[in-house]
Structure formats: C-alpha cells, structure tokens
Amino acid sequence: MERKRSVRRRRKTARRSWLKQCKEFLRQFIAFLFSNVGIILLVAGYTIAGSFIFMTIEGKHKLKLKEEVLNNRTIFAGKLWNITYELNRKVMGKEQFNASIDELLRLYQKLVVNFTRRGFDGTDDLTSSAQWSFAGAFLYSLTVITTIGYGNIYPRTPEGKIATIVYAIIGMPLFLLYLSNIGDIMARSFKWIYAKCCLCRCCPGVAKRRALRKIRREKRMQMDYDSDVTGSDVTEVSISNPPLGPRHSTVSEALTEELDTDVQNVPVPVTVCLAIMVGYICSGALLFCKWEEHWTFMDASYFCFISLSTIGFGDLVPGDKIYGRGRDFYAEVLELSFVFCSIYLMLGMALIAMCFNLMQEEVIHKIQTTVRTVKYILRCNR
Amino acid sequence: MSIRYKSDPEIAEYESTKCCTSFLHYSWKTVTCLFSHVTLVSMVVSYCVLGAFTFEALEVANEKKVKSGIYKIRENVTWHLWNYTQGIKAFDEENYTRGALLYLKHFENSLLDKMNKDGWDGEEDPDKVQWTRTGSLFYSIIVITTIGYGHIAPKTSWGKVVTIFYAILGIPLMLLCLSNIGDVMATSFRFLYWKVCCYTCQKKPKKRRTRGSIRSDKLSRSRQGSFRRYTRTPRLPELGPMSHSDTELRYLDDPFPSRRRSERFRKSDDPSRKISRTSTVSSPPVQQNHLEPPLRGYSLDRKRRAEEAPDLDPSLIDRTPILFNKYIVGTDGGFERMIPGKGITPRQTEFQKRSASVPRTRRFLEPPRYPSPDGSTDVEEDVDSLKDARRPRGRSPRPSPSPRMMTPIGYGLPGRYYDDDSDAYDAYEAGKARIRPVPIWLCVFLVVGYILAGAYLFMTWEGWEYLDAAYFCFITLTTIGFGDLVPAKEVSRDNSRATISIALCSLYLLFGISLLAMSFNLVQEEVIGKVKRIAKSLGIIKSTSDDEDDDDDD
C-alpha cells in the first residue's frame, strides 16, 4: 500500500517535474535575490540597467543643445566682425569699440548663462555627450535611488523625467532594502568583532570578574527592593515573590550565563560608532583630495559629508574634470573616478546605516539606565 | 530581570511616597513638553532662522566678490579682442571669425567656471545676491531636510564647515519633528477616517461613506481605545478556530481574553479567587487557552499569529505577578473593589491620576525595542492592558457602568495623548505585525494627489510646464533634489515675489514630507503584512522578510 502510493506520487511528480522544477528554481532565484549577496547584485544590476536607459533617453538631447550653442557662437563672431569692420573703416575709435564689444559680450554672457542653466556643460564635440557617458549615467542612477541627487546631470527630456520618477519609485525601496540588509549584517559582524576582540569575551578571567560584579549589583538591588515591598502588600508579595527570587545564586551559574550571553547583546559604545563615521569620512576625503586635482582636504570632506548625508548639493562632484574643456582624453581615468565614487557611496551608506543601527540600541540602553538610576536616587532620598 | 524589578518598586514608591512620583511625573512632563509638537516645530523654525542669519553673514561677502569678478572677465576679453583686431594685418572675414570664435569660447569657459566653481548665479548686479535672508533660510531648510538642491551652495570654507555641523544637528532635529508631525497627522487622519466611515458601516469599514453619524468626542475616543486593543491582537496566542471578517472583530470582540479573565478575577474580592488566580498564573498559558471559550474570529493571518504565540508564552508567565500588582494600583474601575479599605478616600480621583501617571512615565522610559532578556514587551503589555482596563468597553464581562462615568474628567485627553506616543514607539517594533485600518490605496491616492496638486500650484506660480512641475514635486518630496528646477530661480528676481515663492515652496515641502511620513506610518504595517505573506509564499526565509519590514519602516 505504502509503496504503491509512493510510486504513484513519483509518477505524478515526474509528470509535473518540469513545471515544479521551474517553479522551485524561480523561487530559489527570488530568495537568492533578496538574500544578502543577491541584494548587492540586484542593486548593482538595477543601477547598470538604469544607466543604460538614461543613456539612450538623454543622449540625443545634448546634441541639440550643443548645436544651438555653436550656432550662437558663430552668430556672435559675425557680429564681432561687423564691429571690427566698422572700426576698420574708421567709423569709431577705441572707446566706442570697447563699449560696443562690451555690450555684445554682455548679451552673449546672458545667453551662455541661459544655456548653462539648460544643461550646457562646456564641451564642444557633437558626436558624444560626455555627461551621459556610461559612468555619468551610472552615477546619476545611483544618486537617484540613494536620494542624494547631485544635480550635476539631470534629465532634460520629458521622457527622461518620467523615467526618473518611475525609476526612483522602484529603486528607492530597493536601495533601502539593501541598506537595512547590509547594515544589519555589518552591525552584527561588527558587534561580534567588538565583543570578541575589544571586550575579551573569550577570556575567562575577565568574564568571571564581570559576572561577579553583576551578581553583587543585583543582590544589592534585590535587597533594596525587598525592603521596599514588604511594607506595602504582604499577601501579594508573598505570592508573587517566589518566581522573582534571586536567579543567580551561585557564581558558576552566573558565569555560565555570562559566557552564554549572546554576543549580540553587547552594546557598542556610541563613541566607537561616531569614530567609525568620522574615520570613514576623513579617509574618503583623503582619497578624494588625492584623486581630484583641485580639491582641498576641506572640500573633499565637505563633499563626503554632503554625499553621505544624502543632501547632495552637487557643487562638488567627482570627475569634475570630465566637463573640463578639452580633456575628454582622460575619459577612461575619469570613468574610474565615477566608479570609485559609486563604490564609496554604496559602502558608506551601508556603514552609516550600521552605525545608526548600533547607536540607536546604545542610546536606548543609555536612556534606560539613566532613568533607572534617577529612580534609584529618588527612592533613596525619601 | 531588571525591568521586572523596576516595575515593582514603582508601586511601592507610589504607595509610600507621592513626592517622588510627582517629581518624576513633572520632570517627565517637562521632557515630553520639550519634545511635544509645538516645541519641536518652534525649535526647528528657530533653528532655520538661526541658520539663515549665519549663512547670510558667512556667504554674502564672497558672493559679491564673485559678482564683481565677472566684470573683469569681460574687460579682459574686450582687451584681448582689441589687441587681436589691432594685430591683424589683412582683413578677412573668415580668418577673423575663426579667431573671434576662439575668444568667445574662452569667454564661455570662464563664465562656466564662475558658475560651476564659484556659484555665480548669472546676475551681475551686486545688490541682487542669492544669499539674502530668505535665500539663506531656504538654504537652511534645504540642508536639514537633506533635499540639497545645490542651486546655492556655500563657497567659503567657513560656510562649508558650518554647513557640516549645521546638518549634523539639524537633520536629526528635522527628522524628529517630521516624524512627530507625521504621527499627529496619522492619528488625526485615522480618526477622521473612522469618523467618516461611521459606526453604521461597521460591517464594511473599508468603504468610505458620507459623514452620516455625529459622534461625540468622548465616544470616538473610546473607539480609539477599542482600536488599540484590536491592533494588539497579533501578539496573542491564537484562541478560536472560528474566523469572521475582520471588520466584525474590530469593534465587537475583545481580543484579550486572558486579560479580560484576569480582570474578572481581580474584580472579585474573596480570597479563594485570589488563590485561584495565582494557580492560573503558574499554569502554562496553553492551559489558559483551554479555559477560554473559543473567541469569535480573527481575520489576521493565522500563521503569523501561531508563529508569534510561542514567543509570548514565557513572557506571559513572567509577567503575571506584576500584572496583578499593577492592576491593583492602576485600574480605575477595579480600584475600590480590589483593595478594600485602601482605595476609597475622598482624594480618590487624585489618587487615580497619580497612579496612572506611573505607568505613563514608565512607558516613556522604556522604548520597547531594546532586547532585554525578559523581553520588554511584557511591560508594554502591562501598560496596554492597564489602558484597556481603564478604557470602557462595549462588551465587558461584567455589567459595567457607562464609560463616561468611569473615566475621570480630564483624564481622557492625556490618555489619548500618550496613546499617540505609544503609537510612535510601536512603530519602532519592526517584527510585530499589526494591521492599520486605513487602506493602502487611500494613502497612495493622498500622496499622488498631493504631488499633482503641487504640480498645478507650481505650474501656475512659476510658469513651468505641468510635467516639469510634477517632476519637481516628486524630486523634492523624495528629497532627491537635483536642483535643475528651483522655485524663484527663473522668475524675475523681483524680491517680494521671490520671497513668496520660496515661502510657498518651503511650506509645500515641509507639509509634504510630513504627509509622506504620515502615510508611511499608516501603511507600513499593512504593507509589512502583505510583503511577509508574499515572501512566505515565495518560500523566502524569514530573516529576509524581516529585512523587508525594515525597509518599509524606513
């Protein structure tokens, strides 16, 4: 009977095996995607896909704008020629010439300002748009989903704007998921490292001393508590006290508990978290001011802070040189700087999420203990 | 251990000394007042104003210097052109144009440099600066909301340093303020929602109806209490096999059977009852469940609750002693009956108020998230159950007096206030699934509507295209903040108009971000539940689904 059923089942599974396998595979795939490794790949893939989308959408618009700029420049050169021609015919002197040139330049300046506002970046070549290169688009996608939003490049076409909105709606939760996921892992591993290395959890002597201290403290509190309660409601206490009774009667018990306490319960001090954040920003600043030519250390740390706090002004952007005139030739190196910045951002935001994670716990713990102390003091003052 | 220990002395403290508790109470009152909505908002406003003055003082001089620099650039180009014209021997248009183009290109580049590096805004008039008072105020808001348009950015190194520290202080403050406002808005919105879809449509509260019923404030408050009880359900072990639609459950059933029962025990004075109570205390909760008649249904995810039940059981056992102690002191209704010869004094109401203040403070002191070995949730449940006991309810096991008579006057309001705050704390608890009654679509609709309305507003005010305006609203509210479109940038630099425009934008974004916070607040539990279910059906491991919860929390 049993065998028959199993055989039948096997046949059934064989029939549906393909579908099931497919389903199972899909399920596993999705599970993998949302696992810790998968989420990194997912975010990276999403960003890359976004950079391709924006490259194709936004690439054309730039060319039109540049043509316009070139046309304008030619027109103004023609006007200059007219002025010079008049000067040559002795119609006007130097003063007049300078005044008219100034007038013309003023007009031209207005036009340039206008073009810059519309997204002119100073490069001249019509064939490729330097802003929406792959690296630029990658950085753009990343700044969208992290809500940094430098704004050094932004979509100009309506399609690009709509695509940005849709991209952000999907991408931001994804990135938050990444942050919480990675932050959690990092927090856990950091706690482990901290507990193992800094607090000497593995060293039995330290643990024993700590356990003893704990017992002493608890006993003291217990005694106070008993003296308090006895006056109030005798029957209630006599009933409710036994389960409350001192838990750690012996040192060894406490010791085992001390050793058994989860590493995850170890609070990491706030100062350590702050030091990590400051250290990360400073090291990033050092790297950036090495990498970028014009940046001072001050500028670089300002940039790091503004980026990691997701404010993202965009007044300083890595790879500024890419818009530098006539330097497109370094393009490969500059792409590297974009990639480097992206990695720095992704890692740094996860790190900051971790630090906030740890700090939150610690602060709550601190508040709790402070309140307890205040109560304790107040009770003694009575 | 520590928490349990802490809760008991409090009672002793209360009974023996009132000065300590009152002191604590008042100190907490001051602290909570400090962090109350009004204070927070005024703090944020004053912080912004402070930032406005600081940044104006720091940056204005530099900006004026940059503006005066533009003139020099033009002069330089003119001089070059003059020389060039003089230097040319043969006048040929083609040749001349080629040279002139180069000069123009050079001019262009220096202008671009000024704009990008030194933050020149394209205006030459030294009186028209970006770092006016309003501009700096806008900048401060943009910094602490982390939008960061970047249309104005500090260019002096002092400005940069101050910005960093300003942001370090300001961003948490702003977050606190926004979450606070969002919380208040969520509460009021929920309240409004339930008022709008009245008691008559209890059967299907998801549907919006016209405001048909006029409820007194008091009643709706008691409604809130019942809602709270309802929201607690997921933590309790599953009791009844029958399942009804959730809407029925929401108001009619008491989801705290064990609590109700314990109350029932407490309500009687005779010592035999007391003994029996203790016996049930020591018995495992599974048994308690058997004692309880099957409750009418829960529409909640059965699996989820079954999953959470084992977590709860030890804590149930743990907390019971305190629970009773708490009840003896804390309950209003059961106060006189419980402790004969103790409670009935002329100063009874005062007593009750005091007693209530104790758990309230405690609630504040102990954010529930910290994973203490005993689980702080039991304490929280205490407080909650206390609240429940305080709250009148429709189907109380014993014939209870009218709710309004039971509640001391002037008591409901603080109670409600703290309810709000408890909500805020509850929001911290990631893993605990609760269901908010406000549907997701309504929140999404609200946010989308807000963006579209804002787009219309900016379209008329700034003269943008509709798509541009909607894009601007989205980019702003998500705090991406590219800065390609900024209010008062394109409009004529008429001062008053720019000021109004900036004020409008600030108000829009402050309100909008708190609206977003509100809808997150309202939606998150429901979304978490749904995502969890999906994750479970996909066979994703549990930890992952927890992470997704975190995601939604954010």
Short mmCIF file of N, CA, C and O in Angstrom, two decimals, chain B residues 256-298:
data_model
loop_
_atom_site.label_atom_id
_atom_site.label_comp_id
_atom_site.label_asym_id
_atom_site.label_seq_id
_atom_site.Cartn_x
_atom_site.Cartn_y
_atom_site.Cartn_z
N PHE B 256 -8.54 40.33 23.97
CA PHE B 256 -7.64 39.99 25.08
C PHE B 256 -8.32 39.10 26.08
O PHE B 256 -8.70 39.54 27.15
N PRO B 257 -8.52 37.91 25.71
CA PRO B 257 -9.27 37.03 26.60
C PRO B 257 -8.57 36.83 27.92
O PRO B 257 -9.20 36.88 28.98
N SER B 258 -7.31 36.61 27.86
CA SER B 258 -6.62 36.29 29.11
C SER B 258 -6.66 37.50 30.02
O SER B 258 -6.85 37.39 31.23
N ARG B 259 -6.51 38.62 29.41
CA ARG B 259 -6.52 39.83 30.19
C ARG B 259 -7.88 40.06 30.81
O ARG B 259 -8.04 40.41 31.94
N ARG B 260 -8.87 39.81 29.99
CA ARG B 260 -10.22 40.03 30.46
C ARG B 260 -10.50 39.12 31.64
O ARG B 260 -11.08 39.48 32.63
N ARG B 261 -10.03 37.92 31.47
CA ARG B 261 -10.28 36.96 32.52
C ARG B 261 -9.58 37.38 33.80
O ARG B 261 -10.12 37.32 34.89
N SER B 262 -8.36 37.79 33.62
CA SER B 262 -7.61 38.17 34.81
C SER B 262 -8.30 39.34 35.49
O SER B 262 -8.39 39.40 36.71
N GLU B 263 -8.84 40.18 34.70
CA GLU B 263 -9.56 41.30 35.27
C GLU B 263 -10.76 40.80 36.04
O GLU B 263 -11.09 41.27 37.11
N ARG B 264 -11.40 39.86 35.44
CA ARG B 264 -12.59 39.32 36.07
C ARG B 264 -12.22 38.77 37.45
O ARG B 264 -12.92 38.94 38.42
N PHE B 265 -11.10 38.09 37.46
CA PHE B 265 -10.67 37.57 38.75
C PHE B 265 -10.42 38.69 39.73
O PHE B 265 -10.76 38.60 40.89
N ARG B 266 -9.83 39.67 39.23
CA ARG B 266 -9.48 40.75 40.12
C ARG B 266 -10.69 41.46 40.67
O ARG B 266 -10.66 42.01 41.73
N LYS B 267 -11.69 41.47 39.86
CA LYS B 267 -12.85 42.23 40.27
C LYS B 267 -13.49 41.66 41.53
O LYS B 267 -14.24 42.32 42.21
N SER B 268 -13.26 40.43 41.78
CA SER B 268 -13.86 39.84 42.98
C SER B 268 -12.87 39.89 44.12
O SER B 268 -11.67 39.82 43.94
N ASP B 269 -13.43 39.98 45.27
CA ASP B 269 -12.58 40.21 46.43
C ASP B 269 -12.16 38.95 47.17
O ASP B 269 -11.13 38.95 47.83
N ASP B 270 -12.99 37.94 47.09
CA ASP B 270 -12.79 36.85 48.05
C ASP B 270 -11.46 36.16 47.84
O ASP B 270 -10.95 36.05 46.72
N PRO B 271 -10.88 35.73 48.92
CA PRO B 271 -9.52 35.18 48.88
C PRO B 271 -9.41 33.92 48.03
O PRO B 271 -8.36 33.66 47.47
N SER B 272 -10.48 33.17 47.96
CA SER B 272 -10.40 31.95 47.16
C SER B 272 -10.09 32.31 45.72
O SER B 272 -9.32 31.65 45.04
N ARG B 273 -10.70 33.39 45.32
CA ARG B 273 -10.42 33.83 43.97
C ARG B 273 -8.96 34.16 43.79
O ARG B 273 -8.34 33.87 42.79
N LYS B 274 -8.46 34.78 44.78
CA LYS B 274 -7.05 35.16 44.70
C LYS B 274 -6.17 33.94 44.51
O LYS B 274 -5.24 33.93 43.72
N ILE B 275 -6.50 32.94 45.27
CA ILE B 275 -5.70 31.73 45.16
C ILE B 275 -5.83 31.14 43.77
O ILE B 275 -4.85 30.76 43.14
N SER B 276 -7.05 31.11 43.34
CA SER B 276 -7.23 30.53 42.01
C SER B 276 -6.48 31.35 40.97
O SER B 276 -5.96 30.81 40.01
N ARG B 277 -6.41 32.60 41.21
CA ARG B 277 -5.69 33.43 40.28
C ARG B 277 -4.22 33.02 40.21
O ARG B 277 -3.65 32.84 39.16
N THR B 278 -3.69 32.88 41.39
CA THR B 278 -2.27 32.51 41.39
C THR B 278 -2.07 31.17 40.74
O THR B 278 -1.06 30.95 40.08
N SER B 279 -3.01 30.30 40.94
CA SER B 279 -2.84 28.99 40.32
C SER B 279 -2.83 29.13 38.80
O SER B 279 -2.03 28.50 38.12
N THR B 280 -3.71 29.95 38.31
CA THR B 280 -3.68 30.10 36.85
C THR B 280 -2.41 30.78 36.40
O THR B 280 -1.94 30.55 35.31
N VAL B 281 -1.90 31.58 37.26
CA VAL B 281 -0.66 32.26 36.90
C VAL B 281 0.44 31.25 36.67
O VAL B 281 1.17 31.30 35.69
N SER B 282 0.50 30.32 37.59
CA SER B 282 1.61 29.38 37.45
C SER B 282 1.37 28.38 36.33
O SER B 282 2.32 27.82 35.82
N SER B 283 0.12 28.19 35.99
CA SER B 283 -0.12 27.23 34.92
C SER B 283 0.30 27.81 33.58
O SER B 283 0.24 29.01 33.38
N PRO B 284 0.74 26.94 32.72
CA PRO B 284 1.19 27.44 31.42
C PRO B 284 0.02 28.04 30.64
O PRO B 284 -1.13 27.66 30.83
N PRO B 285 0.35 28.92 29.79
CA PRO B 285 -0.69 29.64 29.05
C PRO B 285 -1.51 28.77 28.12
O PRO B 285 -2.62 29.13 27.77
N VAL B 286 -0.94 27.66 27.77
CA VAL B 286 -1.70 26.78 26.90
C VAL B 286 -2.98 26.37 27.61
O VAL B 286 -4.06 26.30 27.04
N GLN B 287 -2.80 26.09 28.89
CA GLN B 287 -3.94 25.70 29.67
C GLN B 287 -4.95 26.84 29.74
O GLN B 287 -6.14 26.62 29.66
N GLN B 288 -4.44 27.97 29.88
CA GLN B 288 -5.32 29.13 29.94
C GLN B 288 -6.17 29.19 28.69
O GLN B 288 -7.34 29.50 28.73
N ASN B 289 -5.54 28.87 27.65
CA ASN B 289 -6.28 28.92 26.41
C ASN B 289 -7.43 27.92 26.42
O ASN B 289 -8.48 28.16 25.87
N HIS B 290 -7.17 26.81 27.05
CA HIS B 290 -8.23 25.82 27.10
C HIS B 290 -9.39 26.31 27.93
O HIS B 290 -10.54 26.00 27.67
N LEU B 291 -9.06 27.05 28.95
CA LEU B 291 -10.11 27.54 29.82
C LEU B 291 -11.02 28.51 29.07
O LEU B 291 -12.19 28.63 29.37
N GLU B 292 -10.45 29.13 28.13
CA GLU B 292 -11.18 30.19 27.47
C GLU B 292 -12.11 29.62 26.41
O GLU B 292 -11.71 28.76 25.64
N PRO B 293 -13.32 30.09 26.37
CA PRO B 293 -14.18 29.67 25.27
C PRO B 293 -13.65 30.24 23.97
O PRO B 293 -13.03 31.29 23.95
N PRO B 294 -13.85 29.52 22.92
CA PRO B 294 -13.33 29.98 21.62
C PRO B 294 -13.90 31.34 21.27
O PRO B 294 -15.10 31.55 21.29
N LEU B 295 -13.01 32.15 20.98
CA LEU B 295 -13.41 33.53 20.68
C LEU B 295 -13.88 33.62 19.26
O LEU B 295 -13.50 32.85 18.40
N ARG B 296 -14.66 34.64 19.04
CA ARG B 296 -15.02 34.87 17.65
C ARG B 296 -13.83 35.45 16.91
O ARG B 296 -12.97 36.07 17.50
N GLY B 297 -13.93 35.37 15.69
CA GLY B 297 -12.80 35.27 14.80
C GLY B 297 -11.80 36.39 14.69
O GLY B 297 -12.00 37.52 15.06
N TYR B 298 -10.74 35.98 14.13
CA TYR B 298 -9.71 36.91 13.74
C TYR B 298 -9.51 36.75 12.26
O TYR B 298 -9.38 35.66 11.76
#
